[in-house]
Short mmCIF file of C-alpha atoms in Angstrom, two decimals:
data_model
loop_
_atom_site.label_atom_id
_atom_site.label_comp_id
_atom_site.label_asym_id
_atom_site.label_seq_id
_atom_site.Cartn_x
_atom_site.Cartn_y
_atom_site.Cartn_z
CA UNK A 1 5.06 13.19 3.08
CA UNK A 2 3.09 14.15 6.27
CA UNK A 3 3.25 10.80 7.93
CA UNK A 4 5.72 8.34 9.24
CA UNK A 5 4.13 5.30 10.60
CA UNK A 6 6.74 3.20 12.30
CA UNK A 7 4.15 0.98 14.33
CA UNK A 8 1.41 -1.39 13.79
CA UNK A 9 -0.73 0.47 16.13
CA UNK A 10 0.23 3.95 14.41
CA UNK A 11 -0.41 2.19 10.81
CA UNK A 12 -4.02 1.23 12.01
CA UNK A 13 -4.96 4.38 13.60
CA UNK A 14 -4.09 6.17 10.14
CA UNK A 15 -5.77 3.38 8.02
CA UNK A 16 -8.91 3.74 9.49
CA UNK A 17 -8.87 7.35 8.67
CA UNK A 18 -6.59 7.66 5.09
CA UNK A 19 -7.25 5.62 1.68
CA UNK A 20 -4.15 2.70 1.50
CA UNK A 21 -1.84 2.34 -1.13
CA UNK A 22 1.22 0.11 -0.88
CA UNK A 23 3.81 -0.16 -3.72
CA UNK A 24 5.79 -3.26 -4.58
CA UNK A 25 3.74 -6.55 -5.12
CA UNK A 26 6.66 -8.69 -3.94
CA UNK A 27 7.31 -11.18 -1.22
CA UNK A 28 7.46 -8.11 1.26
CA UNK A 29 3.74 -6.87 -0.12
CA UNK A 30 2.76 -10.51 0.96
CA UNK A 31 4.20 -10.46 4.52
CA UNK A 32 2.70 -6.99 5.28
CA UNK A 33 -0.86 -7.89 3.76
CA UNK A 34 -0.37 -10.97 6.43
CA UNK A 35 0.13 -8.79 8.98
CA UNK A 36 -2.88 -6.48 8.39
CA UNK A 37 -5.16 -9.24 8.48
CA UNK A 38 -9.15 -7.72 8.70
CA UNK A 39 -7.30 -4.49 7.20
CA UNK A 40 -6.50 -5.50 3.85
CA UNK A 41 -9.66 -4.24 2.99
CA UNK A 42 -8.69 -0.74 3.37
CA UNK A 43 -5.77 -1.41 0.94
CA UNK A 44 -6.89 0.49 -2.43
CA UNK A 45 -4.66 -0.72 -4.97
CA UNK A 46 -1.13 -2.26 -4.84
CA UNK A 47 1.32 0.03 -7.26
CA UNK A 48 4.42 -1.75 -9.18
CA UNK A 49 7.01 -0.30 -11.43
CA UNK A 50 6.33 -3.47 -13.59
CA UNK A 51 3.78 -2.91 -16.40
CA UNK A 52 3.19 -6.93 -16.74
CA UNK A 53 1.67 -6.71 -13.32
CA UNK A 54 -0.80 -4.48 -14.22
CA UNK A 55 -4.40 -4.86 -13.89
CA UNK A 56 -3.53 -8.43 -11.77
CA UNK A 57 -4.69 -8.49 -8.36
CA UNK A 58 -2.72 -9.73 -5.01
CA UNK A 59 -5.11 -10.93 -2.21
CA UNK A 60 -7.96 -9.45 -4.04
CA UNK A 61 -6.52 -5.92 -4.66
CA UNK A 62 -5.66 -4.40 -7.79
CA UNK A 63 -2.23 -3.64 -8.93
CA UNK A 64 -2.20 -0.87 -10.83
CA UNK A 65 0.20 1.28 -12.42
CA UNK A 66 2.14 3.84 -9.89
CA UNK A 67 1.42 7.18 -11.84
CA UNK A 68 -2.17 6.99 -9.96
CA UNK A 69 -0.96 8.25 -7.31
CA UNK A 70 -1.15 11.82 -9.19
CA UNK A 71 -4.76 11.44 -9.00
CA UNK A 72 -5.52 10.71 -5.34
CA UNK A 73 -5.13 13.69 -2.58
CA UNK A 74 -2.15 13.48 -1.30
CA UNK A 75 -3.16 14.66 2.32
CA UNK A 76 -5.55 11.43 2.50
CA UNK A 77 -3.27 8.85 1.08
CA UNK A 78 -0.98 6.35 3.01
CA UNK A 79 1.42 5.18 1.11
CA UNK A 80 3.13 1.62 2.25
CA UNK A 81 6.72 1.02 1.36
CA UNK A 82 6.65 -2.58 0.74
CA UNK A 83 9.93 -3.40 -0.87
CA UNK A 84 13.13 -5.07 0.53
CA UNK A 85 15.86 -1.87 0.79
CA UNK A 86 19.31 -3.17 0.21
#
């Protein structure tokens, strides 16, 4: 990981520049994709763990399967953590 963002402002700076991946399509995927607003469209694909969610879409975006990851460059990626952490 080269990147932390821990602000809003930090998260827009590198969106503007990096392709956008977030993974979980939960209730937390839905808050953040809220937040973004006019950003969403920078949001490349949505990755789950669950296979029945595959090839849906959330807010227009695809969710897609995480092993794609392997296929986009890692030093232009920003990947969004968008899961509740216990």
């Amino acid at each position: 990981m080269q990147y932390v963002s821990q602000t809003m402002e930090n998260f827009e700076n590198l969106a503007e520049k990096m392709d956008v991946v977030l993974f979980g399509n939960g209730e937390y995927c839905m808050r953040f994709l809220n937040r973004i607003g006019n950003l969403t469209d920078r949001v490349k694909f949505i990755l789950d763990n669950d296979y029945q969610k595959w090839g849906g879409k959330l807010y227009g975006i695809p969710v897609v399967t995480p092993e794609i990851l392997k296929d986009m460059e890692p030093l232009n990626t920003l990947v969004v953590i968008t899961v509740e952490s216990n």
